[in-house]
Coordinates of C-alpha atoms (C1' of nucleotides) in Angstrom, one line a residue:
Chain A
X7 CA 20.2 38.9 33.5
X8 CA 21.1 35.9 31.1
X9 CA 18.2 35.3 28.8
X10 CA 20.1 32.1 27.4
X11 CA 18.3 28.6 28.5
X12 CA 20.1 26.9 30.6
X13 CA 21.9 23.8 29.1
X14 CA 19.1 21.1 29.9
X15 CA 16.0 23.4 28.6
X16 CA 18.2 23.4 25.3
X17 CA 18.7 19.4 25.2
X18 CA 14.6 19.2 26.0
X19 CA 14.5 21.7 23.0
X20 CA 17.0 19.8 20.8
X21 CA 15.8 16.6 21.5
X22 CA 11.8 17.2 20.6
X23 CA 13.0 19.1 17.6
X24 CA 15.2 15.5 16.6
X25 CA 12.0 13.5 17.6
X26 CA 9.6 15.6 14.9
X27 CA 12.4 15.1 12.8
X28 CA 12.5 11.3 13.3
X29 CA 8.5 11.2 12.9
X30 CA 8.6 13.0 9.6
X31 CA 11.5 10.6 8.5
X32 CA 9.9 7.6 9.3
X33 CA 6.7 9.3 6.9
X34 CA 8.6 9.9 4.4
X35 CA 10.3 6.4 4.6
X36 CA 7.2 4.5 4.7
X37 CA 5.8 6.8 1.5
X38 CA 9.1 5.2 -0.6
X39 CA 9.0 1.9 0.4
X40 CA 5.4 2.4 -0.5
X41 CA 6.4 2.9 -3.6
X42 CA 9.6 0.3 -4.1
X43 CA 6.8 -1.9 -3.2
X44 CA 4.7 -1.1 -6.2
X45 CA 7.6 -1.4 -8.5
X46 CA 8.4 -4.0 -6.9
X47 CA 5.0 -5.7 -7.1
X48 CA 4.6 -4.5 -10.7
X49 CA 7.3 -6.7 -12.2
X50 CA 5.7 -9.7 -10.2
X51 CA 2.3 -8.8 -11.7
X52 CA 1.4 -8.4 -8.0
X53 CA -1.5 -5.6 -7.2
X54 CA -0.3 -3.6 -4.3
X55 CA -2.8 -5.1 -2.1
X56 CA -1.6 -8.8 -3.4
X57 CA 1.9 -8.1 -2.2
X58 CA 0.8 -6.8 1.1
X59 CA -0.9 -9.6 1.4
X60 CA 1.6 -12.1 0.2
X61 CA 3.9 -10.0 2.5
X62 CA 1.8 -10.6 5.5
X63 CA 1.4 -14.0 4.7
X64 CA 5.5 -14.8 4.2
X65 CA 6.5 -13.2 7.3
X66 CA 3.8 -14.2 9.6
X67 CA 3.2 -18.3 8.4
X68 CA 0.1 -19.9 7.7
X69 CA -2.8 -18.3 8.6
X70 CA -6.5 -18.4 7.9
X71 CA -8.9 -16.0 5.4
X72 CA -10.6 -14.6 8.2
X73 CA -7.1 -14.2 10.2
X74 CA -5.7 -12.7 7.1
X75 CA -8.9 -10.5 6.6
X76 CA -8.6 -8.9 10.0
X77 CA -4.9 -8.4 9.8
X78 CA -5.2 -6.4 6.9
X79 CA -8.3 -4.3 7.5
X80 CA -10.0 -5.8 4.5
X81 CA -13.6 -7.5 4.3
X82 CA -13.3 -11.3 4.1
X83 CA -15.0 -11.3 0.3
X84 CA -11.9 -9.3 -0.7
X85 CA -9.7 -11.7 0.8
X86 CA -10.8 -14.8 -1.2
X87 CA -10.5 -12.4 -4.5
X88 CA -6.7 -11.7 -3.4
X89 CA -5.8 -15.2 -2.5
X90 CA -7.7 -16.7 -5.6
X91 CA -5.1 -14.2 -7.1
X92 CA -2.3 -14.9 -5.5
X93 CA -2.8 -18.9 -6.0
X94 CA -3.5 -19.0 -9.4
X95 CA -0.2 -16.9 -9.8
X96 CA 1.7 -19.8 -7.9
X97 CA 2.2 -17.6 -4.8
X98 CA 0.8 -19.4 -1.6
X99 CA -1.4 -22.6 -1.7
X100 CA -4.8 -23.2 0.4
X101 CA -5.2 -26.2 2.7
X102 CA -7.8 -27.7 4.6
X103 CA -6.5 -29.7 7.5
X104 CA -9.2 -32.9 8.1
X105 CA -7.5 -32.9 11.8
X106 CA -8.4 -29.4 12.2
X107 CA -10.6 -28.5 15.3
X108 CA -12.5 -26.7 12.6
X109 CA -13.3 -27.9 9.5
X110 CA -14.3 -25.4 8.3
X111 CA -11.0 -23.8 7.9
X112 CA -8.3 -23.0 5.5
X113 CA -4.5 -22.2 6.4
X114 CA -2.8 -20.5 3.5
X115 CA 1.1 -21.2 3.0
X116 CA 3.2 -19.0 0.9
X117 CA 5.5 -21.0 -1.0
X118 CA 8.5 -20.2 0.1
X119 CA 10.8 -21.6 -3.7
X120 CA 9.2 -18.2 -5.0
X121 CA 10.7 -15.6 -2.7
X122 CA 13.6 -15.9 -4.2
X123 CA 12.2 -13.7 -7.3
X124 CA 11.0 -11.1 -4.6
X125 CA 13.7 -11.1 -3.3
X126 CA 16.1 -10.5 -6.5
X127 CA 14.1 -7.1 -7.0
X128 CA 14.8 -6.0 -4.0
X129 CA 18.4 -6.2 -4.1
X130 CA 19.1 -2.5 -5.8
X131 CA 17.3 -1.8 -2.2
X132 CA 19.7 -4.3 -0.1
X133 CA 22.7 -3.7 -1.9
X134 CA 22.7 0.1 -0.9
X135 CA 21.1 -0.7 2.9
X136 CA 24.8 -3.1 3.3
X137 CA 26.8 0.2 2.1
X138 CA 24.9 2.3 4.5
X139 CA 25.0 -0.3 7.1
X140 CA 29.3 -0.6 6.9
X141 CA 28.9 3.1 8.1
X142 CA 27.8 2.2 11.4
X143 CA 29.9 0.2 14.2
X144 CA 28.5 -3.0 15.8
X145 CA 26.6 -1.5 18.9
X146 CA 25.6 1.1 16.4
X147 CA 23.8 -1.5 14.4
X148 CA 21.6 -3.1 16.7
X149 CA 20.6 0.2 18.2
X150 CA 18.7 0.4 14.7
X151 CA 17.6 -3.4 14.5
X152 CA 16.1 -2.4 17.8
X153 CA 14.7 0.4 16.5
X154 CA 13.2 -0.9 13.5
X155 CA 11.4 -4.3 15.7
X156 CA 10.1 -1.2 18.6
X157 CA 8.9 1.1 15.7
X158 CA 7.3 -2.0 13.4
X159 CA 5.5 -3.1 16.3
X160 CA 4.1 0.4 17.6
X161 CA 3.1 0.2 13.6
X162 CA 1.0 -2.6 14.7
X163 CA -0.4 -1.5 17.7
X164 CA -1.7 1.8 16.2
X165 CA -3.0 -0.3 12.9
X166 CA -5.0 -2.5 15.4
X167 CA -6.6 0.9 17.5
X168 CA -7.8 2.2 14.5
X169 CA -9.4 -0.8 13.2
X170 CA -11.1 -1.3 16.9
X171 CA -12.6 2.2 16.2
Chain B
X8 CA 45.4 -25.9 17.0
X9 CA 42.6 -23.4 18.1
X10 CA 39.9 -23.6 15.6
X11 CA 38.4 -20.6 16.9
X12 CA 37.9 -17.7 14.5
X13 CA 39.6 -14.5 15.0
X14 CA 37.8 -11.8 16.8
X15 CA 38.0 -9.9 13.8
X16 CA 36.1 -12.8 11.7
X17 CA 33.6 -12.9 14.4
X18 CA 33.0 -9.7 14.5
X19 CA 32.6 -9.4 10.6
X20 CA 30.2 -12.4 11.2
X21 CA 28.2 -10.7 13.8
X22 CA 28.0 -7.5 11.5
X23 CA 26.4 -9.3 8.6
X24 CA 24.0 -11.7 10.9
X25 CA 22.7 -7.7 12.2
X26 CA 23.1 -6.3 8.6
X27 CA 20.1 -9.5 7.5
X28 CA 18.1 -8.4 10.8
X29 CA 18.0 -5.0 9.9
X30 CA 17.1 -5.6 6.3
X31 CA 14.3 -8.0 7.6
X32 CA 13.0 -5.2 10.4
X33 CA 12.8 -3.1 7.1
X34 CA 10.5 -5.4 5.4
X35 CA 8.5 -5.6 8.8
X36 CA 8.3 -2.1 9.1
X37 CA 7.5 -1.4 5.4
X38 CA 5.0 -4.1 5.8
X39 CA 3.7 -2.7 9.2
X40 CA 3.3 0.8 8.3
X41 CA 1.6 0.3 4.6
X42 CA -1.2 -1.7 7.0
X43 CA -1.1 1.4 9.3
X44 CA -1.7 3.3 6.3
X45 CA -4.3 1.5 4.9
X46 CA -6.5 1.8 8.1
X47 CA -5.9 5.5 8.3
X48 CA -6.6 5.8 4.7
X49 CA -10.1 3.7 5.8
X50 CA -11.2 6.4 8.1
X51 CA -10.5 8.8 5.9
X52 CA -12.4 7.8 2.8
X53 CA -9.1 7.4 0.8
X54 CA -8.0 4.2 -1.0
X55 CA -4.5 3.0 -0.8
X56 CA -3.0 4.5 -3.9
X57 CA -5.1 7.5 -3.1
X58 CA -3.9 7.9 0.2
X59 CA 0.0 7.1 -1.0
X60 CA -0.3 10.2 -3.6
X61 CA -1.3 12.5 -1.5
X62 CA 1.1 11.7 0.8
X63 CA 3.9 12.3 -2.3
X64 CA 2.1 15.8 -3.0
X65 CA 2.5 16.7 0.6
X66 CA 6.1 15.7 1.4
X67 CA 7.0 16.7 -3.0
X68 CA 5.1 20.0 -3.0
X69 CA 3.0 21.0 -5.4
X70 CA 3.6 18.8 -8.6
X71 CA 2.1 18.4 -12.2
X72 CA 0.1 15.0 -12.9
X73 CA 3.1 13.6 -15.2
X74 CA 5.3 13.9 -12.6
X75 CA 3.1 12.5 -10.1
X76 CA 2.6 9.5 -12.6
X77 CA 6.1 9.3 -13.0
X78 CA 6.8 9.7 -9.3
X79 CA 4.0 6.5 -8.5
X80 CA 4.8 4.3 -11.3
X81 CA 1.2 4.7 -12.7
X82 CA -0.4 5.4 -15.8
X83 CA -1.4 9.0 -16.1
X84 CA -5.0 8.3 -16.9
X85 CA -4.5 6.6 -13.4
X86 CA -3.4 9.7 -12.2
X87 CA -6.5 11.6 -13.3
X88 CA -8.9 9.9 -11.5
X89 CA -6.7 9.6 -8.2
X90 CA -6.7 13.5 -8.3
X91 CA -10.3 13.3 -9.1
X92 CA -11.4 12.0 -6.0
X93 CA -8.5 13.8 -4.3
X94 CA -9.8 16.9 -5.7
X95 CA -13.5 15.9 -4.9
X96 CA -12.8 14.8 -1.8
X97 CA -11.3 18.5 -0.5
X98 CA -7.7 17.4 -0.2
X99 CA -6.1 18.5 -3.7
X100 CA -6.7 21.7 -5.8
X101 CA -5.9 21.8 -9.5
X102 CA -4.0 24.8 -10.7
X103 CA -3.0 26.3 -13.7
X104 CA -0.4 29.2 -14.3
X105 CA -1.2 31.4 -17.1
X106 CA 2.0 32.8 -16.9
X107 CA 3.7 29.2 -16.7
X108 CA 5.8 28.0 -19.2
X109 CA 3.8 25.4 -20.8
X110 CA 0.5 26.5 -20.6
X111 CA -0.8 22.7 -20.9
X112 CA 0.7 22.0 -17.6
X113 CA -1.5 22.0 -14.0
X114 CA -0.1 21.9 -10.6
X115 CA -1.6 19.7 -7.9
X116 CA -1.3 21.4 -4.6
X117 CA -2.4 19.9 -1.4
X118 CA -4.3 21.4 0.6
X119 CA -2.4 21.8 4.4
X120 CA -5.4 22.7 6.2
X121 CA -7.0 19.0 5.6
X122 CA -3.3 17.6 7.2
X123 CA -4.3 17.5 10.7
X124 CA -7.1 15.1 10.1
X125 CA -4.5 12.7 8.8
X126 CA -2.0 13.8 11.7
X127 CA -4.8 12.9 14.2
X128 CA -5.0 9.2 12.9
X129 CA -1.1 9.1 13.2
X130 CA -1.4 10.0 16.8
X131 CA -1.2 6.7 18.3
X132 CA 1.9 5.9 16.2
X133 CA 3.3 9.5 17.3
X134 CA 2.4 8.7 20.5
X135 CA 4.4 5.9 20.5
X136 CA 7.1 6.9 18.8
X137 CA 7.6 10.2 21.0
X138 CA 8.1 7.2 24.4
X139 CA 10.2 5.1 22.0
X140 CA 12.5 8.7 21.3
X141 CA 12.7 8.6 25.2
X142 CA 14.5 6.2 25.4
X143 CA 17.4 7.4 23.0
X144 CA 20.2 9.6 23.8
X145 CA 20.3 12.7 21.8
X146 CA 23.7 11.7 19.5
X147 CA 21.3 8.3 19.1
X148 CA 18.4 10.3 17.9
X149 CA 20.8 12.0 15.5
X150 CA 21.6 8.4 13.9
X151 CA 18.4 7.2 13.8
X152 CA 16.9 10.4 12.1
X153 CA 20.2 10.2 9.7
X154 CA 19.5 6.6 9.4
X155 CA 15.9 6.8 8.0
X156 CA 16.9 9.7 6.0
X157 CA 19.5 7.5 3.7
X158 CA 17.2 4.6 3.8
X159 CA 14.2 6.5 2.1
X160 CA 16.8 8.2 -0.4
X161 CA 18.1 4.3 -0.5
X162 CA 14.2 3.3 -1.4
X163 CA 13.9 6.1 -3.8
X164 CA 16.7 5.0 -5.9
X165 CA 15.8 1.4 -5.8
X166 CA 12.5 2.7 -6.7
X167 CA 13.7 4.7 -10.0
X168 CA 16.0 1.9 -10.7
X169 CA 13.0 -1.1 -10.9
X170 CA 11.3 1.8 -12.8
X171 CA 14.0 2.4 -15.7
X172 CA 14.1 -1.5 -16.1
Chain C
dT28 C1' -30.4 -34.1 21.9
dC29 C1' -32.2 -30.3 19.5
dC30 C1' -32.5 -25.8 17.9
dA31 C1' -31.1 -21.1 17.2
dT32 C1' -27.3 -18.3 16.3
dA33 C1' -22.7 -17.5 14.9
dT34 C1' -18.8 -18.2 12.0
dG35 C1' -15.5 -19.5 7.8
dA36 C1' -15.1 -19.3 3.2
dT37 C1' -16.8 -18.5 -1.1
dA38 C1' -20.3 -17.0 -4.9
dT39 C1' -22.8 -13.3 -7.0
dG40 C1' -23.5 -8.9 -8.9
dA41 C1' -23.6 -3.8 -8.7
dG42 C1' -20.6 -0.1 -8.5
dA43 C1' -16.0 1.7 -8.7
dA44 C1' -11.2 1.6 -10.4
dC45 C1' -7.5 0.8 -13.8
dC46 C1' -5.5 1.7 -18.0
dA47 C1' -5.1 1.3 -23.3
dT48 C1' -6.5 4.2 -26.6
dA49 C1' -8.2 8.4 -28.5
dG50 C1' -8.8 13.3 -28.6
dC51 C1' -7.6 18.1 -28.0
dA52 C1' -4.5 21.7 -27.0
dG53 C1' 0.0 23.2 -26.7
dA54 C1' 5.2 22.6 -27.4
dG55 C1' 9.3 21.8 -29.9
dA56 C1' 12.3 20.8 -33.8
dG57 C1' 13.5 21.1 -38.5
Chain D
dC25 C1' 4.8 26.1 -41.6
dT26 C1' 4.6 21.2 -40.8
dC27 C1' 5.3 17.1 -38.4
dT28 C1' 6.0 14.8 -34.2
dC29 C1' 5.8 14.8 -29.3
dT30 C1' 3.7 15.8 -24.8
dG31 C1' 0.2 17.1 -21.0
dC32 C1' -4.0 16.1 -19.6
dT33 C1' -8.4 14.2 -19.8
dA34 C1' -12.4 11.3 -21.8
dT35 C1' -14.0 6.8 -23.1
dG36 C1' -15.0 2.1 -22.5
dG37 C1' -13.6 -2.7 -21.7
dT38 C1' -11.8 -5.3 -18.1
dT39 C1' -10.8 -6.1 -13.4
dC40 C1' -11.5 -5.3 -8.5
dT41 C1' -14.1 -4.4 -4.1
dC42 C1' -17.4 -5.6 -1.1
dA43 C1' -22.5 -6.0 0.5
dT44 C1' -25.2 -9.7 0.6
dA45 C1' -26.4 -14.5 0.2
dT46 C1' -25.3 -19.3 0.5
dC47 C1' -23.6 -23.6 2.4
dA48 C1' -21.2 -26.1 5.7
dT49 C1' -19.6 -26.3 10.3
dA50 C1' -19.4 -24.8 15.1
dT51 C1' -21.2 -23.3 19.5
dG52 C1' -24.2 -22.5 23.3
dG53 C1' -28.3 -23.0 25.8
dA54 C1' -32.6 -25.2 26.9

DNA sequence: TCCATATGATATGAGAACCATAGCAGAGAG
DNA sequence: CTCTCTGCTATGGTTCTCATATCATATGGA
């Protein structure tokens, strides 16, 4: 008798074992981005929670305290220490609309003139993602912008199950 | 005359306009999971920069605080306290090898049995992942666990780089 | 229309964290 | 042997987080 798996109990085989492998990257990954980030943020003079913040802020658009508050898991009082922070260092400015439905309300706006200092520290980091990105062909390519959007937003909707627990 | 471009000039075009979305899906994703992190961090009792060392003792191995602090970009009375409460907290032990070299030195080891606490916060996000992996051939999974490998090592470097300057 | 409750944003202050500096023990070079 | 350096931690001043309170505004129900 042939004790060999047959050919498709092998690919179910290889392909969980490239999935684990995939999960563990993506850990490992999100641990040293973690830490560009802090680099990043410590020539900026930006606390890791202030560039998370600014980061949320810059690639969302304008959003509220409270908005802000529940998008980062952080208590509201924390918020208006981080955006004091961040405006007093020239990164986003506050804004009460007098046409807002609530008037109560302020949007915050990164200003967009400084990104351009972010964005000079992470160039060590784009530089080498280009060289690694000429390796791949065209369909290759967005198979992985694909991949990054699908995996950033699972990202999101596990973030937002565990704060509803 | 035909002012259309060449299709090699279109397609060198379309290469770079995917190379700017995957560099921006990166910055999502960094952005995305660090939030993720930050919640399971919450349920856990662990701050951010705790929850970002342990997560370099895991994946490192057992290391020594210097190298830790060298590893996080923070100051090694930083480090102390982190592996305080890491230590306190049940997820760290503090080692020292008489027989070591330099008798000064300790070694932080995690401690693996705590892991599946974390891994059981994760399980949404593996959960998701695992469908997302579905959906992938098996020579696709291969470049997209290839492809997160060489963008952590990318991260590293940038990383060490910001941290030499 | 009035009132009670809820919400947005910030102020306050207690407790915790960060890190510059110091101290102690150990290592290394001359 | 001595001087300097390093690993790790202790100390204390400064900064941060957030529970609570406050004020202004919003909302819903009687």
């Amino acid at each position: 008798m042939n004790s060999k798996s047959s050919p498709g109990a092998a690919s179910a085989r290889q392909r969980r074992r490239l999935g684990v492998e995939i999960k563990d990257s993506l850990r490992e990954l999100s641990n040293q981005l973690s830490l560009l980030n802090h680099q990043v943020g410590g020539h900026l003079g930006l606390k890791d929670v202030d560039f998370d913040c600014l980061d949320v802020i810059v690639r969302h658009g304008p959003l509220t305290p409270s908005a802000l508050a529940r998008h980062a898991g952080l208590h509201p009082a924390t918020v208006t220490g981080i955006l004091d922070r961040l405006q007093r260092g020239g990164w986003v400015v506050r804004e009460r609309d007098p046409e807002a439905a609530d008037r109560r309300a302020v949007t915050v706006r990164a200003l967009p003139e400084r990104q351009s200092e972010v964005y000079g520290l992470f160039r060590g980091m784009n530089s080498a993602m280009d060289e690694l990105c000429d390796g791949y062909s065209e369909d290759e390519l967005r198979l992985l912008a694909r991949f990054l959007k699908d995996t950033a937003q699972a990202g999101r909707t596990a973030a937002d199950a565990l704060a509803g627990e």
